[in-house]
CSV table of C-alpha atoms in Angstrom, one decimal:
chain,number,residue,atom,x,y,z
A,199,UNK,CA,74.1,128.6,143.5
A,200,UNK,CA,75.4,126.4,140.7
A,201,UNK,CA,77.8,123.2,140.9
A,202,UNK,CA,81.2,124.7,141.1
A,203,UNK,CA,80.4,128.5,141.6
A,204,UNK,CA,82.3,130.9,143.4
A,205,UNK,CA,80.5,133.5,145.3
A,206,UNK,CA,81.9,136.8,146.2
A,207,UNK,CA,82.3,139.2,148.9
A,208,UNK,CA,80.9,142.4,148.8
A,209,UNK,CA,82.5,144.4,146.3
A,210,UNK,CA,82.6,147.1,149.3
A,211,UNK,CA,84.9,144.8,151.1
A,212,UNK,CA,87.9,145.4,148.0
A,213,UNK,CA,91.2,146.7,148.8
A,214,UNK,CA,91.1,150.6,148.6
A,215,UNK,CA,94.2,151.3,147.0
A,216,UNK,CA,94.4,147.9,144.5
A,217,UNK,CA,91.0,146.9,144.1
A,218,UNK,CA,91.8,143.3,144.7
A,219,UNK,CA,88.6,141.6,146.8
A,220,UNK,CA,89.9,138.1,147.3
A,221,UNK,CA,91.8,135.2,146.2
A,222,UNK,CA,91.3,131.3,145.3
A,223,UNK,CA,88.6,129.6,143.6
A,224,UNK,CA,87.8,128.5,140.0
A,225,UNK,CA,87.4,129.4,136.6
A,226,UNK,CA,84.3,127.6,136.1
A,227,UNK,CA,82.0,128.8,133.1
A,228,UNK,CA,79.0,129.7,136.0
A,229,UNK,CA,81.9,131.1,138.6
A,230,UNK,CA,82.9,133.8,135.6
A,231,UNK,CA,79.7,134.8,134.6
A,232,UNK,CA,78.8,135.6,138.4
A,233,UNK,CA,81.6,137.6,138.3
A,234,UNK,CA,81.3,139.8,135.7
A,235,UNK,CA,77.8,140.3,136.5
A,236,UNK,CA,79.3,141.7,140.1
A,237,UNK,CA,81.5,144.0,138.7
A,238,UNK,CA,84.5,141.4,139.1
A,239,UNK,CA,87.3,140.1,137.3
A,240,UNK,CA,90.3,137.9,137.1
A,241,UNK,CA,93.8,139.1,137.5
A,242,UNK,CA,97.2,136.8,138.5
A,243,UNK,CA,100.2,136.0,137.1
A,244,UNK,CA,101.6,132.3,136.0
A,245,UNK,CA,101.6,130.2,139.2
A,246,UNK,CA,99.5,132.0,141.7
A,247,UNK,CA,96.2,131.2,142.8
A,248,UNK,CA,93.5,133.1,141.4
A,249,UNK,CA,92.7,137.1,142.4
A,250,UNK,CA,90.0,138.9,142.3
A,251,UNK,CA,89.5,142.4,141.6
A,252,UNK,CA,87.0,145.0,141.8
A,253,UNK,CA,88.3,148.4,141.4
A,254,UNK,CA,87.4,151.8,142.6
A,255,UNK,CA,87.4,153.9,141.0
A,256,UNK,CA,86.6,152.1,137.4
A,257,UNK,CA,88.0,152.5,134.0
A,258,UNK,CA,85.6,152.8,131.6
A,259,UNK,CA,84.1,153.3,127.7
A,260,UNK,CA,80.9,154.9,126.8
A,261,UNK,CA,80.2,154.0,123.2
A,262,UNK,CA,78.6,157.5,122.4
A,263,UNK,CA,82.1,158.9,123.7
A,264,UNK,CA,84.4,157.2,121.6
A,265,UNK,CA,86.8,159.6,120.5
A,266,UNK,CA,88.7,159.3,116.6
A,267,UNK,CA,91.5,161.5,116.0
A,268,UNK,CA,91.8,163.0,112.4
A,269,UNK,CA,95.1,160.7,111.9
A,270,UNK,CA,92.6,157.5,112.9
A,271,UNK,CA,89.9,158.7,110.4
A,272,UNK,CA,92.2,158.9,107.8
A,273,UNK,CA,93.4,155.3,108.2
A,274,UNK,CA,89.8,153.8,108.6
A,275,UNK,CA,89.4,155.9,105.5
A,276,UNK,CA,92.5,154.0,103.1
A,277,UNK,CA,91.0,150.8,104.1
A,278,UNK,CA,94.5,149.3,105.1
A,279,UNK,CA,92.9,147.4,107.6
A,280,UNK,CA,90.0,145.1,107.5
A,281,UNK,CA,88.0,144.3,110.9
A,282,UNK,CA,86.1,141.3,111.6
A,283,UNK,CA,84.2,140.1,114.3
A,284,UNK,CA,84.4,136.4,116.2
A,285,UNK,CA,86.6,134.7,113.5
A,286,UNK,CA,89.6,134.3,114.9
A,287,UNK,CA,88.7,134.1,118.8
A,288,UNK,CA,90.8,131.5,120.1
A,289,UNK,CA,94.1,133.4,117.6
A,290,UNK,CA,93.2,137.0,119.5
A,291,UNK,CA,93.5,135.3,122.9
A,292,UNK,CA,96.9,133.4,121.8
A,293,UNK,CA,98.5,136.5,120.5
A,294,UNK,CA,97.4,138.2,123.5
A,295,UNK,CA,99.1,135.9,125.3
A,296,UNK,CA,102.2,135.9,123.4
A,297,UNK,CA,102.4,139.6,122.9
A,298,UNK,CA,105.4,141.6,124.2
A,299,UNK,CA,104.3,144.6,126.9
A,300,UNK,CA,106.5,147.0,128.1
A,301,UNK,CA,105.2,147.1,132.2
A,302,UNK,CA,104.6,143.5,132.2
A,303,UNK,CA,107.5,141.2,132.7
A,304,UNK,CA,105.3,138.2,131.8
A,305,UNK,CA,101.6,137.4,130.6
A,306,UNK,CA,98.6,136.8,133.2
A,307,UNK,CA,96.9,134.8,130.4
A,308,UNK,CA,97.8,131.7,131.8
A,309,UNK,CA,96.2,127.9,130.3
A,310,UNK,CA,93.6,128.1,132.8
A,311,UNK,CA,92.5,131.8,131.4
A,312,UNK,CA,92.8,130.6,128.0
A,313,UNK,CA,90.6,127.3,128.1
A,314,UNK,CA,88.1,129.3,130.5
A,315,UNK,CA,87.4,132.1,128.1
A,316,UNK,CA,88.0,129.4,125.0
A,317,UNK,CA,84.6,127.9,126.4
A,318,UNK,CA,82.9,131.6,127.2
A,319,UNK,CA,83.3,132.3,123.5
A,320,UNK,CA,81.7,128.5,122.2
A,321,UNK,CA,78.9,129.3,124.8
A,322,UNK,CA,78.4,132.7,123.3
A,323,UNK,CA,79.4,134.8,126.2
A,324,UNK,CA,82.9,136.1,125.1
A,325,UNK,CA,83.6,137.5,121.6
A,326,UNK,CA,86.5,138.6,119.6
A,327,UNK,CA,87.1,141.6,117.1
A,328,UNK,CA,90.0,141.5,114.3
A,329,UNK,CA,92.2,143.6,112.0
A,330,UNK,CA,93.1,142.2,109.4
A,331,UNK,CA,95.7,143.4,106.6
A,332,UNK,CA,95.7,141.5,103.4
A,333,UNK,CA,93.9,138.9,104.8
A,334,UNK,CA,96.7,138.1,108.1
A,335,UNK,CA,95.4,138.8,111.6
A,336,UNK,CA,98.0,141.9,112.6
A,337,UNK,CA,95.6,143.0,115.9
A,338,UNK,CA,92.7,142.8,118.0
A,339,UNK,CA,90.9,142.3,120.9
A,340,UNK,CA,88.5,139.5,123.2
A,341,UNK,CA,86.1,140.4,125.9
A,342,UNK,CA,83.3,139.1,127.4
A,343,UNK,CA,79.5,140.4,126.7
A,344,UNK,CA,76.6,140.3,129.3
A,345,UNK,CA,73.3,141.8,128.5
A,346,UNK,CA,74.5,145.2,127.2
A,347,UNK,CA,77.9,145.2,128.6
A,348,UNK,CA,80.9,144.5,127.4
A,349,UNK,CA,84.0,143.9,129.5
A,350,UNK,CA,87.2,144.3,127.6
A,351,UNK,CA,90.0,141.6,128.4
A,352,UNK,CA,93.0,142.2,126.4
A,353,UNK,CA,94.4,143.1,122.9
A,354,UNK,CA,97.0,143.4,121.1
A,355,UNK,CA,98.7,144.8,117.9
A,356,UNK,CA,101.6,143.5,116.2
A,357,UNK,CA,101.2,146.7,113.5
A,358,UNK,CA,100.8,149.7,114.3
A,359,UNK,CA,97.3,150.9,115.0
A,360,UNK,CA,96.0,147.9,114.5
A,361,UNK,CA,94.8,147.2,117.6
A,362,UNK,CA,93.3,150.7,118.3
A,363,UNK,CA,91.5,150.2,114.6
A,364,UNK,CA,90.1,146.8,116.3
A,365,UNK,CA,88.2,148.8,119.1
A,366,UNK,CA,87.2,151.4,117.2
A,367,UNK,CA,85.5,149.5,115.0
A,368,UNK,CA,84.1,147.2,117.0
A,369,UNK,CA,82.6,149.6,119.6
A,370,UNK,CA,81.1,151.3,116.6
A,371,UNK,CA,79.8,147.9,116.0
A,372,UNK,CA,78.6,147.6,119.7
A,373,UNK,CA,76.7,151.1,119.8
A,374,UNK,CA,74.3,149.3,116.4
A,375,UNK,CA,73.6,146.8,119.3
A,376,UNK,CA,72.7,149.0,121.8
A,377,UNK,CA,75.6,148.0,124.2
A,378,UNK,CA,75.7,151.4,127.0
A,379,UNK,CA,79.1,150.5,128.4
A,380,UNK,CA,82.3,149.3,127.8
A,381,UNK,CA,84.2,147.8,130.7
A,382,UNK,CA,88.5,148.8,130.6
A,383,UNK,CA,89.0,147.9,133.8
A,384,UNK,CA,91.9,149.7,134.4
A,385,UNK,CA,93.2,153.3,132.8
A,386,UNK,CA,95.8,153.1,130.3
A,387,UNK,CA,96.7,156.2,128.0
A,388,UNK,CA,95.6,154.6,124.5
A,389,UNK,CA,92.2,153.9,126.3
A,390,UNK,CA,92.0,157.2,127.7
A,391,UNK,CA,93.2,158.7,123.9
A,392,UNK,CA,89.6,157.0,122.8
A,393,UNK,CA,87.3,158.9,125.4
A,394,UNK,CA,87.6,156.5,128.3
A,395,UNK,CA,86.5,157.9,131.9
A,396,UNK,CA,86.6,157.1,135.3
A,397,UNK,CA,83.5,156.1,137.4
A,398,UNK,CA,82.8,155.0,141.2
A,399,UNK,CA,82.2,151.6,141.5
A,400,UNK,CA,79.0,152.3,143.0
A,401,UNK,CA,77.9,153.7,139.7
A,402,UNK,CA,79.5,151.0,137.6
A,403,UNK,CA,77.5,148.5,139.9
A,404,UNK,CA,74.1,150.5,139.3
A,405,UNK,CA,75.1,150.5,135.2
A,406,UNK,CA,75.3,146.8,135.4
A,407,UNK,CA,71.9,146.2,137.1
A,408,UNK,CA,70.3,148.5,134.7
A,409,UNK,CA,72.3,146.5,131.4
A,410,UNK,CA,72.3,143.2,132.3
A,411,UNK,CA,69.5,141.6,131.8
């Protein structure tokens, strides 16, 4: 165990119905990657100690099944948009923050999320992907990347489709490195739009033995 670490409870022992395993602990760079690499993440609002969640069952991205709707392909196609890759990392996350959602009353990216993932992405573990139009940053998205994995964090889009052109992209980026799964955590309807899929946790445990190296 490293200085600072957290260490987890069976992901058995999770909540049924919210998927929440426990609360407390840290944020520490070594605390985070033992939690991804268990099939956990952070989740709390401003003010609240940390929680941890595992859920059952999981949200979640095949890169072979990523689905493009004809109106998508014809946008990729004008070249409105421009997508980039780990340029603007620390920007994604702040808009991310900032950004307005409509069954959130606030934003669960508080500082201590921000300067945690801030130090994932300058050690290489956390990466960002970017649309651009005309050269501004209009959407995106910032996750974190273990072995083949990726778990998706957050994105947002202050045009719209930019944030949706942002994944596409990138998970068409991910499939030339080989990644086998894409982690959404939870279902929303724009995720579900792309070809994402339920999974027991059991199975999404077994994927990330068989991923992460």
């Amino acid at each position: 165990m490293h200085p600072g670490q957290v260490d987890f409870p069976p992901t058995e022992m999770a909540d049924a119905e919210t998927g929440l395993l426990t609360i407390g602990g840290n944020l520490t760079f070594n605390t985070l990657i033992n939690a991804y690499s268990s099939g956990i993440f952070p989740w709390y609002n401003e003010g609240e100690p940390v929680c941890w969640y595992t859920p059952d069952p999981r949200f979640v991205l095949f890169p072979g099944d990523l689905k493009i709707s004809h109106s998508m392909k014809s946008l990729i196609n004008r070249n409105i948009f421009e997508f980039t890759c780990d340029q603007s990392f620390k920007e994604v996350v702040r808009n991310c923050r900032i950004a307005k959602r409509k069954t959130e009353p606030g934003t669960w990216i508080t500082d201590d999320i921000e300067n945690a993932y801030n130090l994932l992405f300058e050690k290489g573990y956390a990466h960002s992907a970017e649309c651009r139009k005309n050269g501004k940053l209009v959407g995106g998205l910032y996750g974190v990347q273990l072995g083949k994995v990726f778990f998706g964090e957050s994105m947002f889009s202050n045009e719209s489709n930019a944030s949706k052109f942002a994944l596409i992209k990138y998970v068409q980026h991910l499939k030339t490195l080989h990644v086998g799964l894409i982690d959404c955590q939870v279902y929303t309807p724009h995720l579900a739009s792309l070809g994402g899929t339920f999974i027991t946790r059991k199975s999404f445990n077994e994927l990330l033995e068989t991923l992460i190296n």
